[in-house]
CSV table of C-alpha atoms and ligand atoms in Angstrom, one decimal:
chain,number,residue,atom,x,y,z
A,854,UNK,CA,97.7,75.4,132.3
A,855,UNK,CA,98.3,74.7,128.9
A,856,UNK,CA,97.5,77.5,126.2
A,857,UNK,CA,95.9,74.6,124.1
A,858,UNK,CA,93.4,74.2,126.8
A,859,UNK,CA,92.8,78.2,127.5
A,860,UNK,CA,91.5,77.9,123.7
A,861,UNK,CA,88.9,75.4,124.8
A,862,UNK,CA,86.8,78.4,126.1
A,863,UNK,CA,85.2,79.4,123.4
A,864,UNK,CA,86.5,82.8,123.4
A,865,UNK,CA,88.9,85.0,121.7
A,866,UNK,CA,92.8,84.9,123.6
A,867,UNK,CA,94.5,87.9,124.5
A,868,UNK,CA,97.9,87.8,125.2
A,869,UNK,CA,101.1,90.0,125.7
A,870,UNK,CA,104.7,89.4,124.8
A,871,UNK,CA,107.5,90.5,127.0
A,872,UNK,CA,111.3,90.4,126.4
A,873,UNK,CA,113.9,90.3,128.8
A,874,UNK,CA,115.7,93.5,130.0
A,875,UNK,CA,118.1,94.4,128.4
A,876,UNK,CA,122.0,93.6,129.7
A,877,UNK,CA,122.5,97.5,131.1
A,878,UNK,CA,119.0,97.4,133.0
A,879,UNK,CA,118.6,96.2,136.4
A,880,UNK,CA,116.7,93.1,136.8
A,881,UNK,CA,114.2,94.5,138.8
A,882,UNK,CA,112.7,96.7,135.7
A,883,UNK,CA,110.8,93.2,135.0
A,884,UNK,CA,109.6,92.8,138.1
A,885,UNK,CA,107.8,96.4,137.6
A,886,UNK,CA,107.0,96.0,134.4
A,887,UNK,CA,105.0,92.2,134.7
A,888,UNK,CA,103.1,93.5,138.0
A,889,UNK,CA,101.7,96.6,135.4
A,890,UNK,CA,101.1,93.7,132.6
A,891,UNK,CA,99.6,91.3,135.3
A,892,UNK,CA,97.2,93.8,136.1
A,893,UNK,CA,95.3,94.1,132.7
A,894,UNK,CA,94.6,89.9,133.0
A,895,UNK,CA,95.8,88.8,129.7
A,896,UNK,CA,95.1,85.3,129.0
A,897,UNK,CA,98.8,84.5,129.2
A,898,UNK,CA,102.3,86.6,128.5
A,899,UNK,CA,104.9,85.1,126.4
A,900,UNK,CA,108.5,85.8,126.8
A,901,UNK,CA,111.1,86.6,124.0
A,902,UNK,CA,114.7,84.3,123.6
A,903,UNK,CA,118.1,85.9,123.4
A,904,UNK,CA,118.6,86.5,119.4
A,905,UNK,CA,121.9,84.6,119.4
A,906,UNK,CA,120.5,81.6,122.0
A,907,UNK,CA,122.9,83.5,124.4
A,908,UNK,CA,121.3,83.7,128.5
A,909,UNK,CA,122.6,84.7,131.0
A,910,UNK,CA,120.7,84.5,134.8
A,911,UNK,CA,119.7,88.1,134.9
A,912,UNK,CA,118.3,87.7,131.6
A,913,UNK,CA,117.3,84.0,131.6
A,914,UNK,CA,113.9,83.8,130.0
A,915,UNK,CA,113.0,80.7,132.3
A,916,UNK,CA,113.5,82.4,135.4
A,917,UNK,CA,111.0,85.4,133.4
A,918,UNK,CA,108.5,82.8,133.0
A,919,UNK,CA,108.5,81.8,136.3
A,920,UNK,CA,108.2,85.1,137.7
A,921,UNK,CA,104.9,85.5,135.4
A,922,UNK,CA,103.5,82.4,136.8
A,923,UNK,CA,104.2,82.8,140.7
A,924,UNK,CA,104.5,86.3,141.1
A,925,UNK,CA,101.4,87.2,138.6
A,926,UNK,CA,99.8,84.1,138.7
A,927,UNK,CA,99.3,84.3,134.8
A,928,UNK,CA,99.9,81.5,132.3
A,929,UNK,CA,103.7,82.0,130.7
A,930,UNK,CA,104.3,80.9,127.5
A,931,UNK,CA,108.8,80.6,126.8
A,932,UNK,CA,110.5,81.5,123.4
A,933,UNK,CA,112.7,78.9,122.3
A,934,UNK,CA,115.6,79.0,119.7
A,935,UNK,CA,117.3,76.1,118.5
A,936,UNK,CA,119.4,77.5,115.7
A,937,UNK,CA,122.7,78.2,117.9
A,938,UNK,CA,121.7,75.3,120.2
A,939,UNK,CA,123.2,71.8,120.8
A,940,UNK,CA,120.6,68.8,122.1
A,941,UNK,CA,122.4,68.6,125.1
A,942,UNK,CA,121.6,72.9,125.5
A,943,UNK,CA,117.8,71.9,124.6
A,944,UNK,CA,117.7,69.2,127.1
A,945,UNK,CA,119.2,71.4,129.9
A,946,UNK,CA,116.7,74.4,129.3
A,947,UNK,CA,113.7,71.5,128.9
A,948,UNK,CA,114.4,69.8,131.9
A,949,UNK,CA,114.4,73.2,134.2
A,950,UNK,CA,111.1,74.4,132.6
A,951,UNK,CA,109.6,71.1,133.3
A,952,UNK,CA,110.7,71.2,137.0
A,953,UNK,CA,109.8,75.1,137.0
A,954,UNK,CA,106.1,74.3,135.6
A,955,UNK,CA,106.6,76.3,132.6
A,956,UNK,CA,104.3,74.2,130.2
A,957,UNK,CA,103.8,76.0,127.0
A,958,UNK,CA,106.7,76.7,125.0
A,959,UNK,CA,107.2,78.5,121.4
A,960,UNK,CA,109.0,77.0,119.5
A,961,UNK,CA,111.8,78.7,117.2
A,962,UNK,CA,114.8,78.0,114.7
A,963,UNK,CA,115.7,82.0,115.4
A,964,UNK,CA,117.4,84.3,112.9
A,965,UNK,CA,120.9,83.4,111.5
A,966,UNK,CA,123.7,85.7,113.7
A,967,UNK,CA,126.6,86.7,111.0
A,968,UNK,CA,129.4,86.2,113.3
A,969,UNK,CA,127.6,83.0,114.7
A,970,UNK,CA,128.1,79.6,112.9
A,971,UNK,CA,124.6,77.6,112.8
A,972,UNK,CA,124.7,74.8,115.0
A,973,UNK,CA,123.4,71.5,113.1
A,974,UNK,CA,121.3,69.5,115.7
A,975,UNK,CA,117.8,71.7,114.6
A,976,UNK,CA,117.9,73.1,111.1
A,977,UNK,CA,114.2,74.4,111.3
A,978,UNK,CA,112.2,74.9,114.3
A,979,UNK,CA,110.1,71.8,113.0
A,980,UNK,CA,112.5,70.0,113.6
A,981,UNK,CA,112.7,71.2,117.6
A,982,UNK,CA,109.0,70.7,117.3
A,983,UNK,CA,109.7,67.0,117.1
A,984,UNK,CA,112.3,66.9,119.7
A,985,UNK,CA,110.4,68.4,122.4
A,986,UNK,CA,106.9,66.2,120.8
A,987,UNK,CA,108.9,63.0,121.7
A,988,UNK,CA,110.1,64.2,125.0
A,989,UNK,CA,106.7,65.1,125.8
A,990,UNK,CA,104.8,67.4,128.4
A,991,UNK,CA,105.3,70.5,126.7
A,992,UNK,CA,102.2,72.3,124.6
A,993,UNK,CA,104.1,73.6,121.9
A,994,UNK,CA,103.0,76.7,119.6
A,995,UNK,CA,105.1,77.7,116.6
A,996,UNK,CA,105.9,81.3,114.4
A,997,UNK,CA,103.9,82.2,111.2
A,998,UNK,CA,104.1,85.0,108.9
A,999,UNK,CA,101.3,86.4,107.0
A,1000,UNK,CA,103.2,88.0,104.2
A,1001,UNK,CA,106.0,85.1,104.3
A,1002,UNK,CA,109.3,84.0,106.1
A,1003,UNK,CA,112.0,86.8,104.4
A,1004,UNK,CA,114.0,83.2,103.1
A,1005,UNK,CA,110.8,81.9,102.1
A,1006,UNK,CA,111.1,81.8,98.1
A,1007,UNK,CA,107.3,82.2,98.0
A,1008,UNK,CA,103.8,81.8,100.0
A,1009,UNK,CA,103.4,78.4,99.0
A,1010,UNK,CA,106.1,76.8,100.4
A,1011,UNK,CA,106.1,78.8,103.4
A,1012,UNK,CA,102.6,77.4,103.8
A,1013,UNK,CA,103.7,73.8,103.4
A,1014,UNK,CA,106.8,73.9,106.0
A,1015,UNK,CA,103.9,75.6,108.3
A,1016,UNK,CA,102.3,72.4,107.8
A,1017,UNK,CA,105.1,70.4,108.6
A,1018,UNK,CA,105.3,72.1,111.8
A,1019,UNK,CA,102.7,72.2,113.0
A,1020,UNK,CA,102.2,68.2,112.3
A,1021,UNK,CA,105.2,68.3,114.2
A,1022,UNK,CA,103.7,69.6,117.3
A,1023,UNK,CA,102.7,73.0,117.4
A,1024,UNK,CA,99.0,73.0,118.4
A,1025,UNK,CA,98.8,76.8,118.1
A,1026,UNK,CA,100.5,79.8,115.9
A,1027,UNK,CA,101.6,83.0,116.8
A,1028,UNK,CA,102.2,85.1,113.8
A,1029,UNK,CA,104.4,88.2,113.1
A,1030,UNK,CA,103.5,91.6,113.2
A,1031,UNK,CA,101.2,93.0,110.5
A,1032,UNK,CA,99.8,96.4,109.6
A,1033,UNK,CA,96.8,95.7,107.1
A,1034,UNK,CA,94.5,92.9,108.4
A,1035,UNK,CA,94.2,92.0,104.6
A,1036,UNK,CA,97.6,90.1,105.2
A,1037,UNK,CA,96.3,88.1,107.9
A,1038,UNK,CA,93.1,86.7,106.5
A,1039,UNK,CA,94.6,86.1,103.0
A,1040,UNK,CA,97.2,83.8,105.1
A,1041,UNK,CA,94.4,82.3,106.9
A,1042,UNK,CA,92.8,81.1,103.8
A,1043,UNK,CA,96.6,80.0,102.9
A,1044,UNK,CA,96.6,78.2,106.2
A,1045,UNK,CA,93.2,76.7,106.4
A,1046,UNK,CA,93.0,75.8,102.8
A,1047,UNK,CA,96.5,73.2,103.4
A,1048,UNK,CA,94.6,71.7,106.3
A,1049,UNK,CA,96.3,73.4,109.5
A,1050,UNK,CA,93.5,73.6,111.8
A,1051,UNK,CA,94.9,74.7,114.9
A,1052,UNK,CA,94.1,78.3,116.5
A,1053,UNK,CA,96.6,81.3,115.1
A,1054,UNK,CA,97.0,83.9,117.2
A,1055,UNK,CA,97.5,87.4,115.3
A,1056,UNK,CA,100.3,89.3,116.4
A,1057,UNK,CA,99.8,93.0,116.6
A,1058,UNK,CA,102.8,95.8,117.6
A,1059,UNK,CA,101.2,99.2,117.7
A,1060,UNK,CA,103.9,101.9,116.8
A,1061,UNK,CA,105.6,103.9,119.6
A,1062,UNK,CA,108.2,105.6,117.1
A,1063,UNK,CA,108.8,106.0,113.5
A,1064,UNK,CA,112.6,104.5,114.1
A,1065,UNK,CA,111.2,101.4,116.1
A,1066,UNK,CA,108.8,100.3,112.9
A,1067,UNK,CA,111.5,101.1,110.6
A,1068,UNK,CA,114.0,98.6,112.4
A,1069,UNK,CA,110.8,95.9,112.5
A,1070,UNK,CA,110.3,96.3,109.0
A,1071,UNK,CA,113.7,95.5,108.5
A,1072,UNK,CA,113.6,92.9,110.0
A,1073,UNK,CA,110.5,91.2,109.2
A,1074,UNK,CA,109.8,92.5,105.9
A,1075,UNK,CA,106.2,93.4,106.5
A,1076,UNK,CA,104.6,96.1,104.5
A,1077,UNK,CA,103.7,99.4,104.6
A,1078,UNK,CA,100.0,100.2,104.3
A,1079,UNK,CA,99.6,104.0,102.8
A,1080,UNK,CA,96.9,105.0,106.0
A,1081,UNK,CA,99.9,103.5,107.9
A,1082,UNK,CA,102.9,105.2,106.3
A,1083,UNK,CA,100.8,108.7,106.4
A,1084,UNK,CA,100.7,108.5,109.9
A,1085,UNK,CA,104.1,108.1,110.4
A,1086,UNK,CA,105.0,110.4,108.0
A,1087,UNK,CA,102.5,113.2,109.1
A,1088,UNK,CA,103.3,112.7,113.2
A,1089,UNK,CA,107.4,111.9,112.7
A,1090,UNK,CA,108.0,114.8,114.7
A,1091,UNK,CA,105.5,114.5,116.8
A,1092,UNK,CA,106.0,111.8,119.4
A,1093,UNK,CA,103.2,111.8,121.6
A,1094,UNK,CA,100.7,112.6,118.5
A,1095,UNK,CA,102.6,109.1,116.6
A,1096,UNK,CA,102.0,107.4,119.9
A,1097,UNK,CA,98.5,108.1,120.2
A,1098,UNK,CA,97.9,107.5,115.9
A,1099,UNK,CA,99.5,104.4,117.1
A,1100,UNK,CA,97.3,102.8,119.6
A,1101,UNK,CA,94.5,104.2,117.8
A,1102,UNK,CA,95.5,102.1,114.3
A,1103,UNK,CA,96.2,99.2,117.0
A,1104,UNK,CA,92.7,99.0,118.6
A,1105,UNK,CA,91.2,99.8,114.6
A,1106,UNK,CA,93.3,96.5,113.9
A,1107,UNK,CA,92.2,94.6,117.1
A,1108,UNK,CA,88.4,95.4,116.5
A,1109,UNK,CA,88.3,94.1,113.1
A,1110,UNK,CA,90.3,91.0,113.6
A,1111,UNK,CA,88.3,90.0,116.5
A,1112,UNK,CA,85.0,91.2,114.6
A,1113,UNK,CA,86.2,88.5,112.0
A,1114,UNK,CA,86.1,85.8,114.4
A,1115,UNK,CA,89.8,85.6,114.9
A,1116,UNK,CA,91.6,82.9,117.4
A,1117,UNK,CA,93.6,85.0,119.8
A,1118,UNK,CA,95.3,88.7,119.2
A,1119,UNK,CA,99.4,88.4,121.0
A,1120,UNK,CA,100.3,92.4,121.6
A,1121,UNK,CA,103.8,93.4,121.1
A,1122,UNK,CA,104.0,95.2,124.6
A,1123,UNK,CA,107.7,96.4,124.1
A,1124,UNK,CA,107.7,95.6,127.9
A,1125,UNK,CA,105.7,99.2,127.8
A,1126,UNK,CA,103.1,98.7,130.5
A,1127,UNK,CA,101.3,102.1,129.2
A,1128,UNK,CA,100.8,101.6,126.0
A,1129,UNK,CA,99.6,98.0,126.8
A,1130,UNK,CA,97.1,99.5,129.0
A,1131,UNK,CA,95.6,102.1,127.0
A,1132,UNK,CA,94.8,99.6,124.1
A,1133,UNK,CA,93.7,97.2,126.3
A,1134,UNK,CA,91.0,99.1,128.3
A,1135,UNK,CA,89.5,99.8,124.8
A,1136,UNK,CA,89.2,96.4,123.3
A,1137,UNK,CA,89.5,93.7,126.7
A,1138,UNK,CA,85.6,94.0,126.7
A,1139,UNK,CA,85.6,92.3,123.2
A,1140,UNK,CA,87.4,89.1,124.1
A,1141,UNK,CA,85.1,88.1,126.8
A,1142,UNK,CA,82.6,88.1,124.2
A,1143,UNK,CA,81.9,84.6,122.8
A,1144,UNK,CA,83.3,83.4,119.3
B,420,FAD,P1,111.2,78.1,110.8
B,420,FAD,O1,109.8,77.7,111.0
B,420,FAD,O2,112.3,77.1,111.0
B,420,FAD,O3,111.3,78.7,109.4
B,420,FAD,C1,112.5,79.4,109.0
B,420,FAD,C2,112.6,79.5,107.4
B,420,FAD,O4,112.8,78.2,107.0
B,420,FAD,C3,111.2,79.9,106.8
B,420,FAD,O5,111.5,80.6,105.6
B,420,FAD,C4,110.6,78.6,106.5
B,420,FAD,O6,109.6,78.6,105.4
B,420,FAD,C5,111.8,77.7,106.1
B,420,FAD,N1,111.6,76.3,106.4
B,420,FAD,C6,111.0,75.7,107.5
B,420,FAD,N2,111.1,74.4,107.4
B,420,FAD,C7,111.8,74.1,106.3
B,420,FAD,C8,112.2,72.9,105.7
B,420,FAD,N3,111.9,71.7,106.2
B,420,FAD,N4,112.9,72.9,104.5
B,420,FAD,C9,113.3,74.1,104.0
B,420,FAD,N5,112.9,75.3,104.5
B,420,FAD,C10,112.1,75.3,105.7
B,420,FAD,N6,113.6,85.2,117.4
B,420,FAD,C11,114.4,85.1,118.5
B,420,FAD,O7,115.6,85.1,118.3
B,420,FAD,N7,113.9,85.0,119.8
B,420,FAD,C12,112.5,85.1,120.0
B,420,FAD,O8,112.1,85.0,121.1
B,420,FAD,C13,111.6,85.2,118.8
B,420,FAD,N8,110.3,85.2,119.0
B,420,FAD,C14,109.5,85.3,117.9
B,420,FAD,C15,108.1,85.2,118.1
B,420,FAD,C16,107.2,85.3,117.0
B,420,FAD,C17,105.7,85.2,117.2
B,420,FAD,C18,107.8,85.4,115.7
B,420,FAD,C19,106.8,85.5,114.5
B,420,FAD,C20,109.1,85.5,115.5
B,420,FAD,C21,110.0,85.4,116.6
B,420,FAD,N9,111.4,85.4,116.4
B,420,FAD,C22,112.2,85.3,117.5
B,420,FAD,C23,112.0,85.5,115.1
B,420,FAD,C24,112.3,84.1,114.4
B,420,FAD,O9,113.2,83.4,115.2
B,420,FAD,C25,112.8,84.4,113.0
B,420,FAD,O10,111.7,84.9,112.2
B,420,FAD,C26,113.5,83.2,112.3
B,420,FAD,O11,114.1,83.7,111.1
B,420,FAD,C27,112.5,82.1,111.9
B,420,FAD,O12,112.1,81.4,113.0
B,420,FAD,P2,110.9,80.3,112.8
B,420,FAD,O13,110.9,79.5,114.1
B,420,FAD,O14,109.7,80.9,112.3
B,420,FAD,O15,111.7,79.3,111.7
């Protein structure tokens, strides 16, 4: 089913990312991991694309997908990354989800690899949303970033490229992680006020170590809220006490967002079936309440 259609319901989304294992782990640590996710009926699980575009069959995000559509028989959603990839590559990977039934497919330039020259075919992931538009069959959702894309030079124009993508296709947003909800619904204003209408899922990761946020923070930019960098500082040592400040700042977020009437929450899982279930069983009540 397509995710555009699971909006239709009048109800809040709740949905779980997954990435592949990694290159050491047997494949099989999926298999145990989506029958834990499955369990806890999320609205659909999305699944992450190599950082460099690179797949390989044990770590092939399509056959992933698959797996959480026939196995779990829950909707998939497939990362997709153009920046590293030829049309010819995106035509391949299109044509097997199509015959695989994987209908719902983010949509992604992907970050810029040092050693790896850009490929030229999709500069943005716009400009994928396009491709795939034309090709048709696909619904398409796109990245957003409450506090802004890192190469962004400011909120504005990352607002108006938003636009452009999702006029490209993208009929629903997915946006990085955040730790003050005050990002989020500042962007939404952002958002609404340049006329993108379509649902935006907010993306929450709840903290399982100080060293993980630290390396997410890199990477993302997002900030620090002081309630959040207490924690972390207070409980550093600590790792079950971080991991249970953790969920708990999680679940505060979740509750509020969804008190606020938002579109979907998408939960970071980690592929960390334990965590995933401990916030879920205290917030899944809430999205089968009504808008
Ligand atoms: P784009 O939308 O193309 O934007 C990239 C930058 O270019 C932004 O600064 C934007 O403002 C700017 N821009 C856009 N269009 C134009 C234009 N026409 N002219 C000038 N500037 C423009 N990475 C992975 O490798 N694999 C994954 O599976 C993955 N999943 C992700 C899931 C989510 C929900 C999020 C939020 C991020 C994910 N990422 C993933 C990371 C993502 O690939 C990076 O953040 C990447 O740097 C940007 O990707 P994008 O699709 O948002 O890019």
């Amino acid at each position: 089913m397509k995710i555009s259609s699971l909006f239709e319901q009048g109800r809040p989304l709740y949905s779980f990312e997954i990435f592949p294992p990694k290159r050491t782990a047997p494949v099989e640590t999926i298999y145990h991991t989506l029958e834990q996710l499955d369990g806890l009926h999320p609205d659909f699980i999305s699944v992450t694309f190599g950082a460099a575009g690179i797949i390989t069959d044990k770590h092939n995000p399509l056959e992933i997908a698959t797996m959480i559509k026939e196995r779990c028989h829950t909707e998939a959603m497939m990362h997709l990354t153009c920046i590293n990839s030829s049309r010819a590559d995106i035509d391949e990977i299109s044509a097997d989800a199509q015959q695989r039934g994987i209908e719902n497919i983010l949509v992604l330039r992907g970050d810029r690899m040092p050693d790896i020259a850009p490929r030229t075919d999709f500069r943005y992931a716009e400009d994928l949303a396009a491709y795939l538009s034309r090709r048709g069959g696909f619904c398409l959702s796109g990245a957003c970033y409450p506090e802004g894309h890192l190469d962004s030079p400011d909120l504005q124009s990352d607002i108006g490229y938003l636009r452009r993508k999702v006029d490209a296709g993208c009929s629903h947003l997915v946006s990085q992680l955040f730790f003050d909800n005050r990002f989020f619904y500042d962007f939404l204003d952002r958002a609404r006020g340049a006329g993108i209408a379509v649902p935006i899922s907010a993306g929450i990761m709840p903290v399982t170590s100080k060293s993980q946020i630290e390396k997410m923070i890199t990477l993302c930019g997002a900030s620090l809220p002081n309630k959040f960098a207490k924690m972390m500082q207070r409980y550093e040592h600590y790792p079950q006490a971080l991991m249970d400040a953790g969920v708990a700042y999680a679940i505060d977020q979740i509750i509020d967002l969804v008190a606020q009437g938002v579109d979907g929450v998408h939960l970071y899982t980690m592929n960390n079936p334990g965590l995933a279930r401990r916030i879920t069983d205290s917030v899944s009540s809430l999205f089968k309440a009504g808008k």
